[in-house]
GROMACS .gro file of C-alpha atoms in nm:
model
  472
    1MET     CA    1  -0.162   4.413   0.635
    2ALA     CA    2   0.055   4.326   0.921
    3VAL     CA    3  -0.089   3.951   0.927
    4VAL     CA    4  -0.063   3.900   0.589
    5LYS     CA    5   0.274   3.944   0.597
    6LYS     CA    6   0.332   3.775   0.910
    7LYS     CA    7   0.154   3.467   0.730
    8LYS     CA    8   0.384   3.501   0.424
    9LYS     CA    9   0.695   3.526   0.655
   10LEU     CA   10   0.563   3.195   0.821
   11ALA     CA   11   0.464   3.006   0.496
   12SER     CA   12   0.815   3.104   0.390
   13ARG     CA   13   0.981   2.964   0.734
   14THR     CA   14   0.785   2.624   0.682
   15THR     CA   15   0.901   2.598   0.303
   16GLU     CA   16   1.253   2.651   0.394
   17LEU     CA   17   1.209   2.398   0.734
   18VAL     CA   18   1.067   2.118   0.512
   19ASP     CA   19   1.351   2.189   0.255
   20SER     CA   20   1.609   2.158   0.532
   21GLY     CA   21   1.524   1.802   0.621
   22PRO     CA   22   1.500   1.469   0.426
   23GLU     CA   23   1.148   1.435   0.279
   24PRO     CA   24   0.997   1.176   0.055
   25SER     CA   25   0.893   1.276  -0.288
   26TYR     CA   26   0.512   1.223  -0.369
   27ASP     CA   27   0.330   1.406  -0.588
   28ASN     CA   28  -0.032   1.363  -0.775
   29ILE     CA   29   0.111   1.213  -1.074
   30VAL     CA   30  -0.142   1.255  -1.388
   31THR     CA   31   0.091   1.199  -1.681
   32GLY     CA   32   0.375   0.932  -1.785
   33TYR     CA   33   0.212   0.608  -1.670
   34GLU     CA   34   0.096   0.334  -1.891
   35LYS     CA   35  -0.243   0.166  -1.821
   36PHE     CA   36  -0.342  -0.199  -1.828
   37GLU     CA   37  -0.732  -0.274  -1.857
   38TYR     CA   38  -0.829  -0.601  -1.724
   39PRO     CA   39  -1.186  -0.631  -1.907
   40TYR     CA   40  -1.338  -0.954  -1.711
   41PRO     CA   41  -1.505  -0.950  -1.369
   42PHE     CA   42  -1.275  -0.947  -1.088
   43LEU     CA   43  -1.356  -1.109  -0.756
   44LEU     CA   44  -1.242  -1.000  -0.425
   45ASP     CA   45  -1.186  -1.178  -0.104
   46HIS     CA   46  -1.459  -1.047   0.066
   47GLY     CA   47  -1.711  -1.111  -0.158
   48GLY     CA   48  -1.701  -0.779  -0.400
   49ILE     CA   49  -1.672  -0.775  -0.738
   50LEU     CA   50  -1.516  -0.522  -0.995
   51PRO     CA   51  -1.692  -0.589  -1.351
   52LYS     CA   52  -1.297  -0.486  -1.461
   53PHE     CA   53  -1.029  -0.273  -1.350
   54ASP     CA   54  -0.768  -0.065  -1.486
   55ILE     CA   55  -0.383  -0.065  -1.327
   56ALA     CA   56  -0.151   0.222  -1.374
   57TYR     CA   57   0.193   0.100  -1.399
   58GLU     CA   58   0.573   0.254  -1.502
   59THR     CA   59   0.877   0.016  -1.655
   60TRP     CA   60   1.243   0.134  -1.635
   61GLY     CA   61   1.520  -0.083  -1.822
   62THR     CA   62   1.485  -0.347  -2.048
   63LEU     CA   63   1.285  -0.707  -2.037
   64ASN     CA   64   1.550  -0.941  -2.146
   65GLU     CA   65   1.471  -1.231  -2.363
   66ARG     CA   66   1.392  -1.510  -2.141
   67LYS     CA   67   1.176  -1.223  -1.956
   68ASP     CA   68   1.337  -1.343  -1.652
   69ASN     CA   69   1.500  -1.009  -1.541
   70ALA     CA   70   1.153  -0.869  -1.400
   71ILE     CA   71   1.144  -0.696  -1.083
   72LEU     CA   72   0.810  -0.574  -0.917
   73ILE     CA   73   0.801  -0.264  -0.711
   74HIS     CA   74   0.522  -0.263  -0.418
   75THR     CA   75   0.432   0.083  -0.310
   76GLY     CA   76   0.322   0.221   0.014
   77LEU     CA   77  -0.029   0.341   0.122
   78SER     CA   78   0.009   0.694  -0.048
   79ALA     CA   79   0.218   0.644  -0.377
   80SER     CA   80   0.186   0.615  -0.736
   81SER     CA   81   0.336   0.412  -0.992
   82HIS     CA   82   0.601   0.697  -1.034
   83ALA     CA   83   0.924   0.559  -0.815
   84LYS     CA   84   1.150   0.668  -1.067
   85SER     CA   85   1.172   0.965  -1.324
   86HIS     CA   86   1.174   0.898  -1.713
   87THR     CA   87   1.110   1.074  -2.013
   88LYS     CA   88   0.728   1.056  -2.025
   89ASN     CA   89   0.749   1.233  -1.671
   90THR     CA   90   1.068   1.403  -1.546
   91LYS     CA   91   0.967   1.464  -1.182
   92PRO     CA   92   1.170   1.299  -0.951
   93GLY     CA   93   0.984   0.942  -0.831
   94TRP     CA   94   0.962   0.869  -0.461
   95TRP     CA   95   1.221   0.617  -0.463
   96GLU     CA   96   1.424   0.812  -0.748
   97ASP     CA   97   1.761   0.783  -0.600
   98PHE     CA   98   1.717   0.400  -0.544
   99ILE     CA   99   1.626   0.280  -0.901
  100GLY     CA  100   1.868   0.373  -1.253
  101PRO     CA  101   2.178   0.239  -1.429
  102GLY     CA  102   2.413   0.118  -1.150
  103ALA     CA  103   2.150   0.190  -0.890
  104HIS     CA  104   2.087  -0.002  -0.605
  105ILE     CA  105   1.797  -0.167  -0.799
  106ASP     CA  106   2.032  -0.144  -1.152
  107THR     CA  107   1.834  -0.075  -1.464
  108ASN     CA  108   2.102  -0.211  -1.667
  109LYS     CA  109   2.055  -0.561  -1.537
  110PHE     CA  110   1.660  -0.546  -1.431
  111PHE     CA  111   1.310  -0.476  -1.593
  112VAL     CA  112   1.168  -0.260  -1.274
  113ILE     CA  113   0.783  -0.241  -1.290
  114CYS     CA  114   0.606  -0.037  -1.051
  115THR     CA  115   0.197   0.000  -1.007
  116ASN     CA  116  -0.031   0.206  -0.871
  117VAL     CA  117  -0.264  -0.077  -0.639
  118ILE     CA  118  -0.628  -0.099  -0.699
  119GLY     CA  119  -0.817   0.113  -0.463
  120GLY     CA  120  -0.568   0.401  -0.547
  121CYS     CA  121  -0.612   0.740  -0.695
  122TYR     CA  122  -0.316   0.746  -0.927
  123GLY     CA  123  -0.446   0.575  -1.256
  124SER     CA  124  -0.579   0.240  -1.104
  125THR     CA  125  -0.942   0.192  -1.045
  126GLY     CA  126  -1.025   0.298  -0.718
  127PRO     CA  127  -1.324   0.472  -0.529
  128SER     CA  128  -1.285   0.788  -0.724
  129SER     CA  129  -1.331   0.566  -1.063
  130ILE     CA  130  -1.643   0.559  -1.289
  131ASP     CA  131  -1.876   0.273  -1.234
  132PRO     CA  132  -1.964   0.144  -1.557
  133ALA     CA  133  -2.313   0.038  -1.441
  134ASP     CA  134  -2.434   0.410  -1.425
  135GLY     CA  135  -2.153   0.658  -1.526
  136GLU     CA  136  -2.110   0.776  -1.166
  137ARG     CA  137  -1.781   0.764  -0.929
  138TYR     CA  138  -1.791   0.441  -0.727
  139ALA     CA  139  -1.740   0.631  -0.390
  140THR     CA  140  -1.819   0.384  -0.082
  141ARG     CA  141  -2.008   0.169  -0.331
  142PHE     CA  142  -1.636   0.080  -0.415
  143PRO     CA  143  -1.598  -0.310  -0.273
  144ILE     CA  144  -1.349  -0.362   0.020
  145VAL     CA  145  -1.002  -0.479  -0.105
  146THR     CA  146  -0.724  -0.689   0.044
  147ILE     CA  147  -0.350  -0.685   0.005
  148PHE     CA  148  -0.410  -1.000  -0.136
  149ASP     CA  149  -0.680  -0.848  -0.423
  150MET     CA  150  -0.429  -0.580  -0.495
  151VAL     CA  151  -0.136  -0.877  -0.552
  152ARG     CA  152  -0.340  -1.061  -0.784
  153ALA     CA  153  -0.454  -0.774  -0.978
  154GLN     CA  154  -0.083  -0.706  -1.035
  155PHE     CA  155  -0.006  -1.036  -1.149
  156LYS     CA  156  -0.285  -0.994  -1.421
  157LEU     CA  157  -0.054  -0.736  -1.534
  158LEU     CA  158   0.248  -0.968  -1.514
  159ASP     CA  159   0.050  -1.225  -1.728
  160TYR     CA  160  -0.015  -0.939  -1.993
  161LEU     CA  161   0.357  -0.853  -2.032
  162GLY     CA  162   0.420  -1.202  -2.070
  163ILE     CA  163   0.632  -1.236  -1.741
  164ASP     CA  164   0.587  -1.569  -1.595
  165LYS     CA  165   0.843  -1.534  -1.283
  166LEU     CA  166   0.989  -1.241  -1.130
  167HIS     CA  167   1.349  -1.205  -1.038
  168ALA     CA  168   1.224  -1.010  -0.733
  169SER     CA  169   0.898  -0.865  -0.551
  170VAL     CA  170   1.015  -0.584  -0.328
  171GLY     CA  171   0.817  -0.364  -0.128
  172SER     CA  172   0.835  -0.126   0.199
  173SER     CA  173   0.551  -0.058   0.444
  174MET     CA  174   0.243  -0.143   0.289
  175GLY     CA  175   0.451  -0.263  -0.013
  176GLY     CA  176   0.631  -0.509   0.242
  177MET     CA  177   0.284  -0.685   0.317
  178GLN     CA  178   0.221  -0.707  -0.077
  179SER     CA  179   0.591  -0.899  -0.143
  180ILE     CA  180   0.540  -1.137   0.105
  181ALA     CA  181   0.188  -1.189  -0.026
  182ALA     CA  182   0.286  -1.222  -0.351
  183ALA     CA  183   0.559  -1.473  -0.258
  184LYS     CA  184   0.259  -1.666  -0.064
  185LEU     CA  185  -0.001  -1.667  -0.355
  186PHE     CA  186   0.240  -1.724  -0.644
  187PRO     CA  187   0.561  -1.893  -0.481
  188ASP     CA  188   0.648  -2.061  -0.836
  189ARG     CA  189   0.627  -1.723  -0.993
  190VAL     CA  190   0.870  -1.509  -0.704
  191LYS     CA  191   1.248  -1.589  -0.747
  192ARG     CA  192   1.350  -1.370  -0.428
  193LEU     CA  193   1.151  -1.136  -0.176
  194VAL     CA  194   1.229  -0.851  -0.041
  195SER     CA  195   1.013  -0.703   0.228
  196ILE     CA  196   1.128  -0.356   0.454
  197SER     CA  197   0.963  -0.213   0.734
  198ALA     CA  198   0.644  -0.418   0.733
  199CYS     CA  199   0.494  -0.713   0.931
  200SER     CA  200   0.339  -1.054   0.848
  201ARG     CA  201   0.000  -0.956   1.040
  202SER     CA  202  -0.113  -0.616   1.147
  203HIS     CA  203  -0.118  -0.550   1.516
  204PRO     CA  204  -0.328  -0.331   1.733
  205TYR     CA  205  -0.123  -0.003   1.748
  206SER     CA  206  -0.107   0.033   1.394
  207ILE     CA  207  -0.470  -0.045   1.352
  208ALA     CA  208  -0.527   0.213   1.616
  209LEU     CA  209  -0.333   0.485   1.438
  210ARG     CA  210  -0.514   0.415   1.101
  211HIS     CA  211  -0.829   0.369   1.265
  212THR     CA  212  -0.797   0.734   1.413
  213GLN     CA  213  -0.710   0.877   1.078
  214ARG     CA  214  -1.030   0.722   0.940
  215GLN     CA  215  -1.274   0.867   1.202
  216VAL     CA  216  -1.118   1.218   1.182
  217LEU     CA  217  -1.163   1.219   0.790
  218MET     CA  218  -1.508   1.067   0.799
  219ALA     CA  219  -1.620   1.312   1.063
  220ASP     CA  220  -1.555   1.592   0.809
  221PRO     CA  221  -1.934   1.717   0.722
  222ASN     CA  222  -1.806   1.761   0.351
  223TRP     CA  223  -1.710   1.360   0.350
  224HIS     CA  224  -2.063   1.296   0.286
  225LYS     CA  225  -2.054   0.944   0.328
  226GLY     CA  226  -1.779   0.936   0.062
  227PHE     CA  227  -1.992   1.099  -0.193
  228TYR     CA  228  -1.819   1.437  -0.230
  229TYR     CA  229  -1.687   1.448  -0.579
  230LYS     CA  230  -1.944   1.693  -0.724
  231GLY     CA  231  -1.890   1.901  -0.404
  232ILE     CA  232  -1.613   2.018  -0.186
  233PRO     CA  233  -1.407   1.750  -0.053
  234PRO     CA  234  -1.333   1.677   0.298
  235HIS     CA  235  -1.022   1.899   0.307
  236VAL     CA  236  -0.994   1.919   0.707
  237GLY     CA  237  -1.050   1.577   0.782
  238MET     CA  238  -0.794   1.481   0.501
  239LYS     CA  239  -0.547   1.708   0.637
  240LEU     CA  240  -0.586   1.599   1.002
  241ALA     CA  241  -0.552   1.226   0.924
  242ARG     CA  242  -0.230   1.289   0.732
  243GLU     CA  243  -0.084   1.484   1.045
  244ILE     CA  244  -0.177   1.186   1.239
  245ALA     CA  245  -0.031   0.953   1.003
  246THR     CA  246   0.319   1.201   0.975
  247ILE     CA  247   0.381   1.161   1.340
  248SER     CA  248   0.394   0.767   1.288
  249TYR     CA  249   0.616   0.775   1.007
  250ARG     CA  250   0.897   0.976   1.189
  251SER     CA  251   1.083   0.943   1.508
  252GLY     CA  252   1.145   1.165   1.797
  253PRO     CA  253   1.505   1.170   1.796
  254GLU     CA  254   1.492   1.310   1.433
  255TRP     CA  255   1.236   1.568   1.546
  256GLU     CA  256   1.457   1.650   1.870
  257LEU     CA  257   1.741   1.727   1.639
  258ARG     CA  258   1.571   1.891   1.343
  259PHE     CA  259   1.310   2.104   1.517
  260GLY     CA  260   1.385   2.090   1.914
  261ARG     CA  261   1.178   2.365   2.085
  262LYS     CA  262   1.193   2.612   1.820
  263ARG     CA  263   0.912   2.844   1.750
  264ALA     CA  264   0.844   2.962   1.402
  265ASN     CA  265   0.839   3.348   1.531
  266GLU     CA  266   1.046   3.377   1.854
  267ASN     CA  267   0.934   3.725   1.873
  268GLN     CA  268   0.561   3.689   1.859
  269SER     CA  269   0.343   3.585   2.149
  270PRO     CA  270   0.228   3.205   2.170
  271ALA     CA  271  -0.099   3.153   2.000
  272LEU     CA  272  -0.349   2.829   1.948
  273CYS     CA  273  -0.258   2.839   1.559
  274PRO     CA  274   0.075   2.659   1.467
  275ASP     CA  275   0.343   2.774   1.657
  276PHE     CA  276   0.628   2.562   1.755
  277LEU     CA  277   0.809   2.479   1.445
  278ILE     CA  278   0.699   2.106   1.475
  279GLU     CA  279   0.333   2.228   1.433
  280THR     CA  280   0.438   2.408   1.114
  281TYR     CA  281   0.599   2.132   0.967
  282LEU     CA  282   0.255   1.886   1.049
  283ASP     CA  283   0.075   2.153   0.941
  284HIS     CA  284   0.252   2.179   0.597
  285GLN     CA  285   0.271   1.811   0.549
  286GLY     CA  286  -0.117   1.796   0.591
  287GLU     CA  287  -0.210   2.059   0.389
  288ARG     CA  288   0.014   1.956   0.064
  289PHE     CA  289  -0.113   1.588   0.116
  290CYS     CA  290  -0.479   1.671   0.125
  291LEU     CA  291  -0.439   1.845  -0.218
  292GLN     CA  292  -0.286   1.546  -0.385
  293TYR     CA  293  -0.444   1.210  -0.296
  294ASP     CA  294  -0.817   1.116  -0.265
  295PRO     CA  295  -0.970   1.057   0.069
  296ASN     CA  296  -1.175   0.779  -0.014
  297SER     CA  297  -0.850   0.585  -0.135
  298LEU     CA  298  -0.705   0.653   0.200
  299LEU     CA  299  -1.016   0.491   0.349
  300TYR     CA  300  -1.001   0.157   0.164
  301ILE     CA  301  -0.645   0.108   0.138
  302SER     CA  302  -0.565   0.184   0.494
  303LYS     CA  303  -0.837  -0.052   0.604
  304ALA     CA  304  -0.686  -0.333   0.368
  305MET     CA  305  -0.362  -0.268   0.599
  306ASP     CA  306  -0.540  -0.344   0.890
  307MET     CA  307  -0.692  -0.652   0.762
  308PHE     CA  308  -0.348  -0.799   0.636
  309ASP     CA  309  -0.292  -1.158   0.815
  310MET     CA  310  -0.076  -1.409   0.676
  311SER     CA  311  -0.203  -1.678   0.955
  312SER     CA  312  -0.302  -2.012   0.798
  313SER     CA  313  -0.661  -1.981   0.936
  314VAL     CA  314  -0.710  -1.632   0.780
  315ILE     CA  315  -0.586  -1.747   0.453
  316SER     CA  316  -0.786  -2.024   0.451
  317LYS     CA  317  -1.118  -1.862   0.534
  318LEU     CA  318  -1.049  -1.596   0.241
  319GLN     CA  319  -0.997  -1.885   0.044
  320LYS     CA  320  -1.312  -2.066   0.118
  321GLN     CA  321  -1.528  -1.731   0.096
  322ARG     CA  322  -1.350  -1.688  -0.285
  323GLU     CA  323  -1.459  -2.047  -0.368
  324GLN     CA  324  -1.817  -1.992  -0.241
  325ASN     CA  325  -1.792  -1.702  -0.465
  326LEU     CA  326  -1.681  -1.842  -0.790
  327PRO     CA  327  -2.003  -1.991  -0.930
  328LYS     CA  328  -2.155  -1.614  -0.940
  329VAL     CA  329  -1.857  -1.524  -1.159
  330GLU     CA  330  -1.934  -1.810  -1.379
  331GLU     CA  331  -2.279  -1.692  -1.376
  332ILE     CA  332  -2.191  -1.316  -1.494
  333LEU     CA  333  -1.974  -1.458  -1.781
  334LYS     CA  334  -2.245  -1.720  -1.876
  335ARG     CA  335  -2.489  -1.429  -1.885
  336MET     CA  336  -2.242  -1.194  -2.081
  337SER     CA  337  -2.196  -1.498  -2.333
  338GLN     CA  338  -2.569  -1.469  -2.445
  339ILE     CA  339  -2.566  -1.095  -2.470
  340GLY     CA  340  -2.475  -0.894  -2.795
  341SER     CA  341  -2.422  -0.567  -2.686
  342ASP     CA  342  -2.168  -0.243  -2.810
  343ASP     CA  343  -2.158  -0.132  -2.473
  344ARG     CA  344  -2.006  -0.441  -2.302
  345SER     CA  345  -1.858  -0.243  -1.996
  346ARG     CA  346  -2.185  -0.120  -1.896
  347MET     CA  347  -2.356  -0.434  -1.945
  348MET     CA  348  -2.074  -0.622  -1.773
  349ALA     CA  349  -2.097  -0.392  -1.478
  350GLU     CA  350  -2.474  -0.447  -1.457
  351THR     CA  351  -2.442  -0.792  -1.461
  352CYS     CA  352  -2.237  -0.786  -1.180
  353ARG     CA  353  -2.462  -0.582  -0.998
  354SER     CA  354  -2.770  -0.814  -1.059
  355VAL     CA  355  -2.543  -1.120  -0.947
  356PHE     CA  356  -2.398  -1.007  -0.650
  357GLY     CA  357  -2.636  -0.712  -0.542
  358HIS     CA  358  -2.558  -0.369  -0.443
  359GLN     CA  359  -2.231  -0.258  -0.247
  360SER     CA  360  -2.136  -0.053   0.019
  361ALA     CA  361  -1.812  -0.059   0.211
  362LEU     CA  362  -2.019   0.170   0.502
  363GLU     CA  363  -2.185  -0.164   0.635
  364GLY     CA  364  -2.072  -0.493   0.684
  365ARG     CA  365  -2.228  -0.823   0.632
  366LYS     CA  366  -2.237  -1.172   0.724
  367GLU     CA  367  -1.981  -1.336   0.505
  368GLU     CA  368  -2.074  -1.711   0.355
  369SER     CA  369  -1.814  -1.918   0.496
  370ALA     CA  370  -1.779  -2.211   0.719
  371GLU     CA  371  -1.848  -2.163   1.104
  372GLU     CA  372  -1.536  -2.088   1.284
  373ASN     CA  373  -1.415  -2.328   1.544
  374GLU     CA  374  -1.282  -2.274   1.889
  375GLU     CA  375  -0.923  -2.343   1.788
  376ASP     CA  376  -0.935  -2.081   1.532
  377GLU     CA  377  -1.094  -1.849   1.776
  378LYS     CA  378  -0.803  -1.917   2.016
  379LYS     CA  379  -0.527  -1.875   1.768
  380ARG     CA  380  -0.624  -1.521   1.712
  381ARG     CA  381  -0.644  -1.452   2.061
  382LEU     CA  382  -0.332  -1.564   2.191
  383THR     CA  383   0.019  -1.400   2.075
  384THR     CA  384   0.219  -1.352   2.319
  385LEU     CA  385   0.457  -1.686   2.318
  386SER     CA  386   0.661  -1.826   2.051
  387SER     CA  387   0.494  -2.145   2.114
  388ASP     CA  388   0.136  -2.023   2.121
  389PRO     CA  389  -0.138  -2.130   1.873
  390ALA     CA  390  -0.130  -1.793   1.738
  391THR     CA  391   0.250  -1.809   1.636
  392ARG     CA  392   0.177  -2.141   1.505
  393ASP     CA  393  -0.086  -2.042   1.272
  394LEU     CA  394   0.128  -1.762   1.165
  395ILE     CA  395   0.426  -1.996   1.046
  396ASP     CA  396   0.158  -2.228   0.893
  397GLY     CA  397   0.040  -1.971   0.691
  398MET     CA  398   0.396  -1.887   0.584
  399LYS     CA  399   0.452  -2.235   0.446
  400GLY     CA  400   0.549  -2.246   0.111
  401ILE     CA  401   0.761  -1.927   0.095
  402ARG     CA  402   1.079  -2.094   0.070
  403MET     CA  403   1.252  -1.828  -0.161
  404PRO     CA  404   1.554  -1.619  -0.061
  405THR     CA  405   1.408  -1.355   0.154
  406LEU     CA  406   1.552  -1.016   0.318
  407VAL     CA  407   1.383  -0.856   0.567
  408LEU     CA  408   1.500  -0.515   0.671
  409GLY     CA  409   1.351  -0.328   1.002
  410VAL     CA  410   1.429  -0.005   1.143
  411GLN     CA  411   1.469   0.064   1.545
  412SER     CA  412   1.334   0.412   1.550
  413ASP     CA  413   1.026   0.260   1.369
  414ILE     CA  414   0.703   0.313   1.577
  415LEU     CA  415   0.449   0.213   1.331
  416PHE     CA  416   0.601  -0.100   1.237
  417PRO     CA  417   0.839  -0.153   1.516
  418VAL     CA  418   1.145  -0.418   1.421
  419TRP     CA  419   0.986  -0.688   1.655
  420GLN     CA  420   0.707  -0.733   1.381
  421GLN     CA  421   1.005  -0.750   1.118
  422LYS     CA  422   1.167  -0.989   1.364
  423GLU     CA  423   0.857  -1.219   1.348
  424ILE     CA  424   0.843  -1.212   0.981
  425ALA     CA  425   1.195  -1.359   0.958
  426GLU     CA  426   1.150  -1.606   1.278
  427CYS     CA  427   0.829  -1.742   1.128
  428LEU     CA  428   0.980  -1.787   0.779
  429ARG     CA  429   1.256  -1.969   0.913
  430ALA     CA  430   1.025  -2.184   1.161
  431SER     CA  431   0.814  -2.270   0.826
  432GLY     CA  432   1.109  -2.407   0.655
  433ASN     CA  433   1.276  -2.123   0.469
  434LYS     CA  434   1.657  -2.151   0.503
  435GLN     CA  435   1.756  -1.841   0.275
  436VAL     CA  436   1.637  -1.576   0.531
  437THR     CA  437   1.831  -1.277   0.595
  438TYR     CA  438   1.728  -1.014   0.841
  439TYR     CA  439   1.891  -0.650   0.887
  440GLU     CA  440   1.811  -0.446   1.180
  441LEU     CA  441   1.888  -0.046   1.119
  442ASP     CA  442   2.022   0.210   1.359
  443ALA     CA  443   1.884   0.505   1.182
  444MET     CA  444   1.669   0.807   1.318
  445PHE     CA  445   1.425   0.861   1.045
  446GLY     CA  446   1.167   0.609   1.188
  447HIS     CA  447   0.940   0.447   0.948
  448ASP     CA  448   1.027   0.684   0.667
  449THR     CA  449   1.379   0.562   0.659
  450PHE     CA  450   1.321   0.348   0.362
  451LEU     CA  451   1.255   0.629   0.145
  452ILE     CA  452   1.545   0.811   0.272
  453ASP     CA  453   1.867   0.626   0.373
  454ARG     CA  454   2.016   0.492   0.015
  455VAL     CA  455   2.328   0.364   0.152
  456SER     CA  456   2.181   0.126   0.405
  457VAL     CA  457   1.837   0.023   0.273
  458GLY     CA  458   1.969   0.058  -0.114
  459GLY     CA  459   2.305  -0.122  -0.025
  460ALA     CA  460   2.113  -0.425   0.109
  461ILE     CA  461   1.852  -0.459  -0.137
  462LYS     CA  462   2.156  -0.430  -0.408
  463GLY     CA  463   2.328  -0.695  -0.240
  464HIS     CA  464   2.042  -0.938  -0.241
  465LEU     CA  465   1.923  -0.910  -0.588
  466GLU     CA  466   2.278  -0.931  -0.721
  467LEU     CA  467   2.523  -1.085  -0.515
  468LEU     CA  468   2.285  -1.395  -0.431
  469GLU     CA  469   2.320  -1.461  -0.792
  470GLU     CA  470   2.676  -1.455  -0.830
  471LYS     CA  471   2.684  -1.730  -0.566
  472LYS     CA  472   2.505  -1.964  -0.790
   0.00000   0.00000   0.00000
């Protein structure tokens, strides 16, 4: 009985602790979003294919007659399309105070769209979705996706909405990668670019952190190579993976002030279970997240972040792979035109499988592309000097992104240190963009600052979206 009371007291103290500090609002969103279905084969960068896909999205504000006031908000790794509350879902969104009438992203002026990315688990097609070919969940048969794939899918949604050109592409963290990718892939369809706490290419430290999370998750015996949907999910692995991630999302100075060396129960002797307040905080964050997010989506989306690289050689290689696989898509469409079937969804999936073969994300395969030359290898290896081949390669990859651009970094961010945002700004300028604004924030909330600091982050966004318009 005494043990139960102690556990209840600890849980109560943990909840109080979480409530006492600024925390982003994430939730398992199961209602309130719209769904766009793309009913055709969708080719992915690394040779995979989806016979069709869905994108969950939510909107705020009104699209004007010219359809030129739309802002696309790109999400971070674990966020849903629910960036702001509305009548169909009144729960606070993950960017609740940034969006709304008169807010930093003003819905009196702009039509705001936010999607759940493909590979996700909040309404968009991902590993937990049903494979039309056999009625079973994809699991790790789901093909590898890239940041560029996510953006191409989002622009299919924009086509459906009749939006030819965005007023702005706005994103933070992984969303900041997407906003840059959108400006590169569709430069004539993006009027302004905002990238916050992101990078133009993933670097070893962040890759290592995400790799560790994936390894911890996949080591859970309940993961079963991703096929856990009919059994017990990998709860422990997911919880520990999130605890590792949380350490990289916040900062030491904030936790020093917020937790210090305080213990959950000063009158209790030390134990190996969560004891210090920082331990109970991490325990709570991990427990909460593993009940809200699909483990396989974490694996796929974090891998997409690792692979992100705006370097010209990388983009060229992906483009060559796409060109080599396009005839397969044409073959699928040709076969489907000759098939009369009521169950076209299943037939499309089976045809995709017969043309592309069975897919598995657990094993790599040789990609059909031109062999890499020695110069490309050098470009990838050298990364230290501003004049080195790797940086030149990155500058070449950023060419064509000429729209007004806002880049924000946070000094206390350890996941995406400010030098990575400086790299974005400097490479854009070197590539010919003469409208780059770079701000560096002195906030103590680390990587999560973009979710918390309404005044600095929100003010910079509002200025970029509105004041530049007034100057014209």
